[in-house]
PDB file of C-alpha atoms in Angstrom:
ATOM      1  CA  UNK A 202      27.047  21.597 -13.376  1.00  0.00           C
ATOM      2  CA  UNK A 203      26.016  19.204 -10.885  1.00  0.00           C
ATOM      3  CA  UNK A 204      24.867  15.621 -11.890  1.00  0.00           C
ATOM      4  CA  UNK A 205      23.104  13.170  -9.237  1.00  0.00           C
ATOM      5  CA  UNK A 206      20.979  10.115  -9.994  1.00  0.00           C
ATOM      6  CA  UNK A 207      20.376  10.676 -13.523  1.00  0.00           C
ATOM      7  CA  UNK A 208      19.212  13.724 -14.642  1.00  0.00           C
ATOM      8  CA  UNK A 209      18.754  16.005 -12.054  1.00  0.00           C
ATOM      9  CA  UNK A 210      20.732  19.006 -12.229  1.00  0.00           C
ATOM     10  CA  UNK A 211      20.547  21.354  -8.851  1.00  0.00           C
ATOM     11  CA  UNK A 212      22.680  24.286  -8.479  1.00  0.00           C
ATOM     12  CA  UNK A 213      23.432  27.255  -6.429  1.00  0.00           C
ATOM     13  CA  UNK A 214      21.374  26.315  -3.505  1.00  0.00           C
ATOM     14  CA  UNK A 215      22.758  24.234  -0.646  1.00  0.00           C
ATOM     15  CA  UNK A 216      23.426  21.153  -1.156  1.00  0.00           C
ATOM     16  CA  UNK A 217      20.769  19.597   1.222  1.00  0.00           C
ATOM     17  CA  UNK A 218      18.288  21.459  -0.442  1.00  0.00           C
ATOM     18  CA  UNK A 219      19.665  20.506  -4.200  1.00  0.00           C
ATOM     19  CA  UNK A 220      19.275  17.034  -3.259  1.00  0.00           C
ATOM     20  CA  UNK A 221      15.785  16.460  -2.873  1.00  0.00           C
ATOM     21  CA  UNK A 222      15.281  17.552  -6.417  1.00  0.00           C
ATOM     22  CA  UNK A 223      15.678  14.123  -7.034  1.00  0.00           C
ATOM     23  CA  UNK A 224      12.176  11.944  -6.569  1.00  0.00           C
ATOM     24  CA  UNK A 225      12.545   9.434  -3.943  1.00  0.00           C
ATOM     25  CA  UNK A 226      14.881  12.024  -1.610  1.00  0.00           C
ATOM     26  CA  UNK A 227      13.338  14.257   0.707  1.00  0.00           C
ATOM     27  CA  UNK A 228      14.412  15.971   3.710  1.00  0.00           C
ATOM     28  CA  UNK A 229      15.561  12.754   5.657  1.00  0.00           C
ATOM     29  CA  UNK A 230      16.947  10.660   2.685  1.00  0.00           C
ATOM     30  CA  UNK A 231      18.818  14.040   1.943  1.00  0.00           C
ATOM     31  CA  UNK A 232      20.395  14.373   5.696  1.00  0.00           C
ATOM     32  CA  UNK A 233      21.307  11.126   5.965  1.00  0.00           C
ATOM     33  CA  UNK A 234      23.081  10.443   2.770  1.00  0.00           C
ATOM     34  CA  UNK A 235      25.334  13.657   3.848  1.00  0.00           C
ATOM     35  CA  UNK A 236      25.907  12.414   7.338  1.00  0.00           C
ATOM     36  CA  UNK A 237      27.105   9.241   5.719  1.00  0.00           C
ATOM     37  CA  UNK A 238      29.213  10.847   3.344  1.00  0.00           C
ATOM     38  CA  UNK A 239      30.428  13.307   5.931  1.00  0.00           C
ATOM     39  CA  UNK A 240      29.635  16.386   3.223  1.00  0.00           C
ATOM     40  CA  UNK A 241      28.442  19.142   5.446  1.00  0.00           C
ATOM     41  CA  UNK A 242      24.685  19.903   4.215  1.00  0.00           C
ATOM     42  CA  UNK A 243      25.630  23.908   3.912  1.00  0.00           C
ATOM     43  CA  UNK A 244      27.935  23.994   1.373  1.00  0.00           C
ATOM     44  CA  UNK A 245      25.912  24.902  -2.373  1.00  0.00           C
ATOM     45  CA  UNK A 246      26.148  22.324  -4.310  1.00  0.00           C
ATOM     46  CA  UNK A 247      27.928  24.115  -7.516  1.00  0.00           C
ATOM     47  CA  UNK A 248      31.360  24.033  -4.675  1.00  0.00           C
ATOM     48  CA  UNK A 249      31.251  20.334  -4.657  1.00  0.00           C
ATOM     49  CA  UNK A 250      34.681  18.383  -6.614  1.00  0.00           C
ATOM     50  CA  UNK A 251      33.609  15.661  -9.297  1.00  0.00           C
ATOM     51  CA  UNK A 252      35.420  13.032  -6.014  1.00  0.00           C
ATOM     52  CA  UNK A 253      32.474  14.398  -3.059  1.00  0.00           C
ATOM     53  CA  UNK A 254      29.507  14.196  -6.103  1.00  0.00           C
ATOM     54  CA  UNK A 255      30.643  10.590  -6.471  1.00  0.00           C
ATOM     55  CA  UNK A 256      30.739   9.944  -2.995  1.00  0.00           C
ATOM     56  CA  UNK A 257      27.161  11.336  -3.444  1.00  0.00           C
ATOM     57  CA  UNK A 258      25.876   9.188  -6.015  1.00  0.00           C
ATOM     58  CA  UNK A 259      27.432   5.476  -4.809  1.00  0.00           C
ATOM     59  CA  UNK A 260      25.692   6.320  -1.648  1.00  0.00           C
ATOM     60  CA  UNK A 261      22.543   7.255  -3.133  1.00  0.00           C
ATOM     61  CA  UNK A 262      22.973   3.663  -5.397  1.00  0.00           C
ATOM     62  CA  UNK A 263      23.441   1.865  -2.407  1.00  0.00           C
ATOM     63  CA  UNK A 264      21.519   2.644   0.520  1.00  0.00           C
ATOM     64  CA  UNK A 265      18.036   5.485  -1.379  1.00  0.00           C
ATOM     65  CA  UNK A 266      15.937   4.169  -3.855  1.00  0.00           C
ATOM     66  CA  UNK A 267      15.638   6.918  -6.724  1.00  0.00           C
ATOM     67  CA  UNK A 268      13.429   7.915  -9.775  1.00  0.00           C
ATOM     68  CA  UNK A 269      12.764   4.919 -12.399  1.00  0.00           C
ATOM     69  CA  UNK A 270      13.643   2.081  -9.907  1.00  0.00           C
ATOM     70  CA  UNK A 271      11.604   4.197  -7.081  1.00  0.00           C
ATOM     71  CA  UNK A 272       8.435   4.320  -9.314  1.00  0.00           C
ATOM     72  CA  UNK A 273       8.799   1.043 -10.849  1.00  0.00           C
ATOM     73  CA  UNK A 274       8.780  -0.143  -6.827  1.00  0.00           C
ATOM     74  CA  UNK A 275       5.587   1.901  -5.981  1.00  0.00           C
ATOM     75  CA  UNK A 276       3.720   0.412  -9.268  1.00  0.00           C
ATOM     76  CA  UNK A 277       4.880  -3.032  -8.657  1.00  0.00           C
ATOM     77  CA  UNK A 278       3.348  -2.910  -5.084  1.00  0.00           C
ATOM     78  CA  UNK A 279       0.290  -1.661  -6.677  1.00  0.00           C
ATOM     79  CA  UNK A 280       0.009  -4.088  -9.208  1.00  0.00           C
ATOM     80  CA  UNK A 281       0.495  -6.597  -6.886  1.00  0.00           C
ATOM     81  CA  UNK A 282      -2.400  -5.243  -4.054  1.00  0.00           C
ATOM     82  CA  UNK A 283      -4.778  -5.292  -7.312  1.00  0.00           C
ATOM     83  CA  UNK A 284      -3.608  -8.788  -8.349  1.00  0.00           C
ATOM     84  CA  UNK A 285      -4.093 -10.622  -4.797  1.00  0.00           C
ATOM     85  CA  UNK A 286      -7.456  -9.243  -4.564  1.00  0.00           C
ATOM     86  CA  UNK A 287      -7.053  -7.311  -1.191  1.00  0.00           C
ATOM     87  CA  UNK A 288      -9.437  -4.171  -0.699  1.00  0.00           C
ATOM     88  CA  UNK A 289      -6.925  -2.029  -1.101  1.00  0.00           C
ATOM     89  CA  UNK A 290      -6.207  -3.191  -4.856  1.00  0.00           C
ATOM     90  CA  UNK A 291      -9.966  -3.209  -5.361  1.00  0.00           C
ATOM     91  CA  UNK A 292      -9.693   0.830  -4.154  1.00  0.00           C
ATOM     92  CA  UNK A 293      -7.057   1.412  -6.356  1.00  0.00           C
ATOM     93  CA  UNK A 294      -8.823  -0.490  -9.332  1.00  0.00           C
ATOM     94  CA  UNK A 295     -12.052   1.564  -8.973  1.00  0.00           C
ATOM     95  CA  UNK A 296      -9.721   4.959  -8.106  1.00  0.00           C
ATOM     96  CA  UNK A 297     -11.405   5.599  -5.034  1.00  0.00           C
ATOM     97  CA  UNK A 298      -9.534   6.559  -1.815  1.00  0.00           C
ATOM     98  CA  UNK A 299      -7.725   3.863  -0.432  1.00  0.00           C
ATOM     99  CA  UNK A 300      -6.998   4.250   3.063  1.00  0.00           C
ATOM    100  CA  UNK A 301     -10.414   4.592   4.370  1.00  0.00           C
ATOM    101  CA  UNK A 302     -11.281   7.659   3.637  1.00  0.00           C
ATOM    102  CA  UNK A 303     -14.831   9.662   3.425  1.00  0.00           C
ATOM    103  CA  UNK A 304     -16.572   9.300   0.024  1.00  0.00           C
ATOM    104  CA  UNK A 305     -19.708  10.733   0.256  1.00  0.00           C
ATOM    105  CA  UNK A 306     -18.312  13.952   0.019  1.00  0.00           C
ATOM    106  CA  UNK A 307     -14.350  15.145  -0.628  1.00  0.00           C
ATOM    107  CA  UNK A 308     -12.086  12.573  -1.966  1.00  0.00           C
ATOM    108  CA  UNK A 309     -11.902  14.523  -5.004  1.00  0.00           C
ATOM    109  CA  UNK A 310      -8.370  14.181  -5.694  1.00  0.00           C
ATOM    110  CA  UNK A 311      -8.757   9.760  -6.295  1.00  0.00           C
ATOM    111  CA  UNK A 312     -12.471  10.497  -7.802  1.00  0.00           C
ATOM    112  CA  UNK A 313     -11.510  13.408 -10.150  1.00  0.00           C
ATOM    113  CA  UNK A 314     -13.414  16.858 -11.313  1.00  0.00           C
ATOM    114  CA  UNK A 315     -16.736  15.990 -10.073  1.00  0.00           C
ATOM    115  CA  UNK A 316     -19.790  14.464 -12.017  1.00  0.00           C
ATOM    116  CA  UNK A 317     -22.863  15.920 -11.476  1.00  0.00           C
ATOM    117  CA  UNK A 318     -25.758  13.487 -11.059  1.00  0.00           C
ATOM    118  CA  UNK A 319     -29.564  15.270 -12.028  1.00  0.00           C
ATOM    119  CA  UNK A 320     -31.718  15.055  -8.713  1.00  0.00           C
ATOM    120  CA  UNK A 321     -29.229  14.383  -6.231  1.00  0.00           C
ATOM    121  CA  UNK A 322     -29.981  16.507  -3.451  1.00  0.00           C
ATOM    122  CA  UNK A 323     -26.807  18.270  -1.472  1.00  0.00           C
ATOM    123  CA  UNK A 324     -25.712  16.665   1.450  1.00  0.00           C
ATOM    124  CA  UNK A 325     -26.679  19.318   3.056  1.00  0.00           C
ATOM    125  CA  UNK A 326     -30.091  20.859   2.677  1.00  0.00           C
TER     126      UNK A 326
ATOM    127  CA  UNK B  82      -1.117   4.242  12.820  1.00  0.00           C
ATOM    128  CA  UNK B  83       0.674   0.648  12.891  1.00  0.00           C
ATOM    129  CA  UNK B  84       0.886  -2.001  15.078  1.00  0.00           C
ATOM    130  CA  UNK B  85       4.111  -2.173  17.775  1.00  0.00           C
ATOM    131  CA  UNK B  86       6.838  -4.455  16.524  1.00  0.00           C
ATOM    132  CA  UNK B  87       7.050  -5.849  19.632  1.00  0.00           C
ATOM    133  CA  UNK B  88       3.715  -7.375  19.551  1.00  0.00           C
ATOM    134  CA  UNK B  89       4.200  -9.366  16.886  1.00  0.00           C
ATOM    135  CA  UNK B  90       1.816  -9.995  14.186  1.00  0.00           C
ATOM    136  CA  UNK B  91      -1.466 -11.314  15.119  1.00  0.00           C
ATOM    137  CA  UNK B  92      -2.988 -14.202  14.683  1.00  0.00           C
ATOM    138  CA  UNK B  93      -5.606 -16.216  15.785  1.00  0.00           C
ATOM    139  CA  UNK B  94      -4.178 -19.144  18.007  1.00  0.00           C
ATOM    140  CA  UNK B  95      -7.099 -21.509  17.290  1.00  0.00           C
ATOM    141  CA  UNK B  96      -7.014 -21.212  13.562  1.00  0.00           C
ATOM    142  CA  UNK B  97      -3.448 -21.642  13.446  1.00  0.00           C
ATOM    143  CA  UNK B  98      -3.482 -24.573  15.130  1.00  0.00           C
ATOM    144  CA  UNK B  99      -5.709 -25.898  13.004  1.00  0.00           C
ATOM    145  CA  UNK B 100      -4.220 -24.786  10.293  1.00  0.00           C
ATOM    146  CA  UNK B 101      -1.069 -27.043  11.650  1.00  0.00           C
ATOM    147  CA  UNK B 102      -3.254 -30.259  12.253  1.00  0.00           C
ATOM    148  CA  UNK B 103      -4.103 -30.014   8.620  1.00  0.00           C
ATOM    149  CA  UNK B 104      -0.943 -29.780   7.595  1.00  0.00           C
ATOM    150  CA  UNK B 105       0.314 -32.274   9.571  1.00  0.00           C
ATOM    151  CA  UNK B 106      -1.935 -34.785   7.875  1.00  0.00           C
ATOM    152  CA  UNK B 107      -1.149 -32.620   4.368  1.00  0.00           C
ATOM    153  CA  UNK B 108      -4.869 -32.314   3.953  1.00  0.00           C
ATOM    154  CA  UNK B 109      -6.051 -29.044   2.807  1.00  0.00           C
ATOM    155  CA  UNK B 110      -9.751 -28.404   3.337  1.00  0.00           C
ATOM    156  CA  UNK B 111     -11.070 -25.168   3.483  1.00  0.00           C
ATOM    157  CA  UNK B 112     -11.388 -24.118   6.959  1.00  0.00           C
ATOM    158  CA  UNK B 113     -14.351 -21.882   8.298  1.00  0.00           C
ATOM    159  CA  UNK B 114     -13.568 -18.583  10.344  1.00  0.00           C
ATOM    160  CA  UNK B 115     -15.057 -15.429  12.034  1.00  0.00           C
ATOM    161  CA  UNK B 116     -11.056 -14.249  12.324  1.00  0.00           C
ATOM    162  CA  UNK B 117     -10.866 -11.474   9.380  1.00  0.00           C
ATOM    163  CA  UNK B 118      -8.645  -9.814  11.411  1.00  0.00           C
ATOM    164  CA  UNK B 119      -6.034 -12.746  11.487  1.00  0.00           C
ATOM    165  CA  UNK B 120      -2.962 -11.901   9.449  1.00  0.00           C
ATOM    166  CA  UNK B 121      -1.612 -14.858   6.985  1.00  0.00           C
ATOM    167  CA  UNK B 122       1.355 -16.228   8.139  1.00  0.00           C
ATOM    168  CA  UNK B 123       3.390 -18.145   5.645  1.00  0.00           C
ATOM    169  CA  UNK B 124       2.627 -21.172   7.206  1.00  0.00           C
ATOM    170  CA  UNK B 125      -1.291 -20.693   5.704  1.00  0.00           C
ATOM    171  CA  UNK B 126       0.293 -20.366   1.803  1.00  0.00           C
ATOM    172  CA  UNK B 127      -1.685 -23.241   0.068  1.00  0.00           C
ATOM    173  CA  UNK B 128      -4.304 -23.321   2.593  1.00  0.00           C
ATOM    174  CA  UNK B 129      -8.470 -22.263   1.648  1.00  0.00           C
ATOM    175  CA  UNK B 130     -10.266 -20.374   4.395  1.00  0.00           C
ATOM    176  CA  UNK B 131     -13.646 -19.669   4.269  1.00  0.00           C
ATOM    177  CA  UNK B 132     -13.526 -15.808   5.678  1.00  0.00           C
ATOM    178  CA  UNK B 133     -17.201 -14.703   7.147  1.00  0.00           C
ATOM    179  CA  UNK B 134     -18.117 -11.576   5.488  1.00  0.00           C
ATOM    180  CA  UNK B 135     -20.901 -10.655   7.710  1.00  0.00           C
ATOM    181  CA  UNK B 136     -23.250 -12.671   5.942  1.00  0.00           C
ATOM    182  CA  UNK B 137     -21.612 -15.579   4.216  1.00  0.00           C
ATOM    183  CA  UNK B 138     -18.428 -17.111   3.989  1.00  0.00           C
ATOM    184  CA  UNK B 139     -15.897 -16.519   1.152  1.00  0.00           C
ATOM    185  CA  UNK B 140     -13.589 -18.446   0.151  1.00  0.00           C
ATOM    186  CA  UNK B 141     -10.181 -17.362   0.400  1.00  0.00           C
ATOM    187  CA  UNK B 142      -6.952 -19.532  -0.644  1.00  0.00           C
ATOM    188  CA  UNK B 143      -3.850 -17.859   0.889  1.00  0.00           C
ATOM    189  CA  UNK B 144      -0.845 -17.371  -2.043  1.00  0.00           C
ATOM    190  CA  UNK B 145       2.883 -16.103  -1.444  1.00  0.00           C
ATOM    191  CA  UNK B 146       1.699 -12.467  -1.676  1.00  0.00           C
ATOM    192  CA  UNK B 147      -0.625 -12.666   0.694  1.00  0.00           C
ATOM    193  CA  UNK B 148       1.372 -13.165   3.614  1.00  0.00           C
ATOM    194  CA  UNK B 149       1.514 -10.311   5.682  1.00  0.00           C
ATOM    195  CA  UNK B 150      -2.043  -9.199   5.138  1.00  0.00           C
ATOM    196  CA  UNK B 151      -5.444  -9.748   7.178  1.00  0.00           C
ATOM    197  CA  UNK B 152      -7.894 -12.316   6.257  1.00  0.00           C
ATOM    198  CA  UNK B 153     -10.488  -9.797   5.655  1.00  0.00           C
ATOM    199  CA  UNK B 154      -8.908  -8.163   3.362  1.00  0.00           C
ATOM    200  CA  UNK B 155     -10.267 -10.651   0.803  1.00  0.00           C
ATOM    201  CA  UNK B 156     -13.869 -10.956   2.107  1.00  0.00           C
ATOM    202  CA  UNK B 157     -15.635  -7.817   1.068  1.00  0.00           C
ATOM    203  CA  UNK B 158     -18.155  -7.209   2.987  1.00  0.00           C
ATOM    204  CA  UNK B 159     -19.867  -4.444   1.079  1.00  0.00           C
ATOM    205  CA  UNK B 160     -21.555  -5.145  -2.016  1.00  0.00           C
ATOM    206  CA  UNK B 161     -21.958  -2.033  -4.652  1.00  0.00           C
ATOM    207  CA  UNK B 162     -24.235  -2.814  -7.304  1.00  0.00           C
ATOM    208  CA  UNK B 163     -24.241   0.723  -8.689  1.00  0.00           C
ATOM    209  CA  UNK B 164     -26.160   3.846  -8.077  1.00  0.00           C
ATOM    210  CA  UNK B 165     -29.974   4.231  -8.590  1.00  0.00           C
ATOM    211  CA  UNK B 166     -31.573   5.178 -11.758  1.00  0.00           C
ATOM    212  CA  UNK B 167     -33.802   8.275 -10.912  1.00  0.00           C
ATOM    213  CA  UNK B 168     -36.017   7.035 -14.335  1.00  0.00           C
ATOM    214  CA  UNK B 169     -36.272   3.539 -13.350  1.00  0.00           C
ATOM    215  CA  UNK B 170     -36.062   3.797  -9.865  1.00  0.00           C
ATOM    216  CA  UNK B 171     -34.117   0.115  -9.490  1.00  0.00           C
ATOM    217  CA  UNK B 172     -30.289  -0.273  -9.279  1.00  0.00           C
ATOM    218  CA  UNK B 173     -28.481  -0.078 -11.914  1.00  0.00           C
ATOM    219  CA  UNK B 174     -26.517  -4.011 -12.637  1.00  0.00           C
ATOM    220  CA  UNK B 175     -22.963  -3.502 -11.748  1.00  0.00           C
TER     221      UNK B 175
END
């Protein structure tokens, strides 16, 4: 049973694949740290010795950032939009799109399950 | 889509220099500016602008974490006071 970054336990598929069952690793992150460790990315990840997992997870410590610390990161950088005052914290304080985005209509995903409002007419007749 | 590397942030030659004079003297008064689209360079950390907004101008004092961002970014330009009242027919206070 394979054990990278934590908890994540992949198995049986390859190992490229198995990787970016980890949050922060996705289909580059996973290439890369198996070019650097010179695994080859088709081998399934249950064939792997205890020596090429660690080889694995140092690499992953030093050069991916990975669950916890990877969330942390993304909330910190939040926190700190909201706390300078920028209009991109003041989107993220209000949950509206950030990124300039349409709000008259969509945007449902930041706004959540819509709220109907008595009288408003459609947007489109 | 971001702005080439190569470029170099931007910023607004004029206010920067004035930003420099001032600093020069180590004076800090707030200084007035159309430029919202300047970025803060960390030479403007401790420094008030007063950012135009379309209308007015907002003050603005430039901190650590600011550096790297646009002077508009802290001038809102759009004011929501909350959506109508179909009863009342007046805005509803923020």
């Amino acid at each position: 049973m394979a054990r990278i970054a934590g908890i994540d336990i992949p198995e049986k598929k390859k190992i490229i694949f198995a990787l970016q069952y980890v949050h922060g690793i996705g289909p580059k992150a996973a290439a890369d740290i198996l070019r650097r460790t010179g695994i080859d990315p088709d081998r399934r990840s249950n064939s792997l010795d205890d020596q090429e997992l660690s080889a694995i997870a140092s690499d992953i410590n030093e050069h991916v950032l990975v669950e916890g610390a990877l969330r942390r990161k993304v909330s910190q950088d939040i926190a700190r939009l909201k706390d300078v005052r920028s209009y991109r914290g003041e989107r993220h304080r209000k949950g509206l799109p950030v990124r300039g985005q349409r709000t008259r209509t969509n945007a449902r995903t930041r706004k959540g399950k819509k709220k109907t409002v008595a009288g408003k007419k459609p947007v489109k007749a | 889509m971001s702005r080439s590397t190569k470029k170099g942030p931007f910023v607004d030659e004029r206010l920067y220099r004035k930003v420099e004079a001032q600093s020069e003297l180590s004076r800090k008064t707030p200084i007035k500016t159309w430029s919202r689209a300047c970025t803060i360079v960390p030479e403007f950390i401790g420094h008030t602008f007063q950012v135009h907004n379309g209308r007015t101008f907002l003050d603005v004092f430039c901190t650590e974490d600011m550096v790297g961002h646009k002077l508009g970014e802290f001038a809102a330009t759009r004011v929501f006071r909350g959506h109508t009242n179909k009863k009342e027919g007046i805005a509803a206070p923020a």
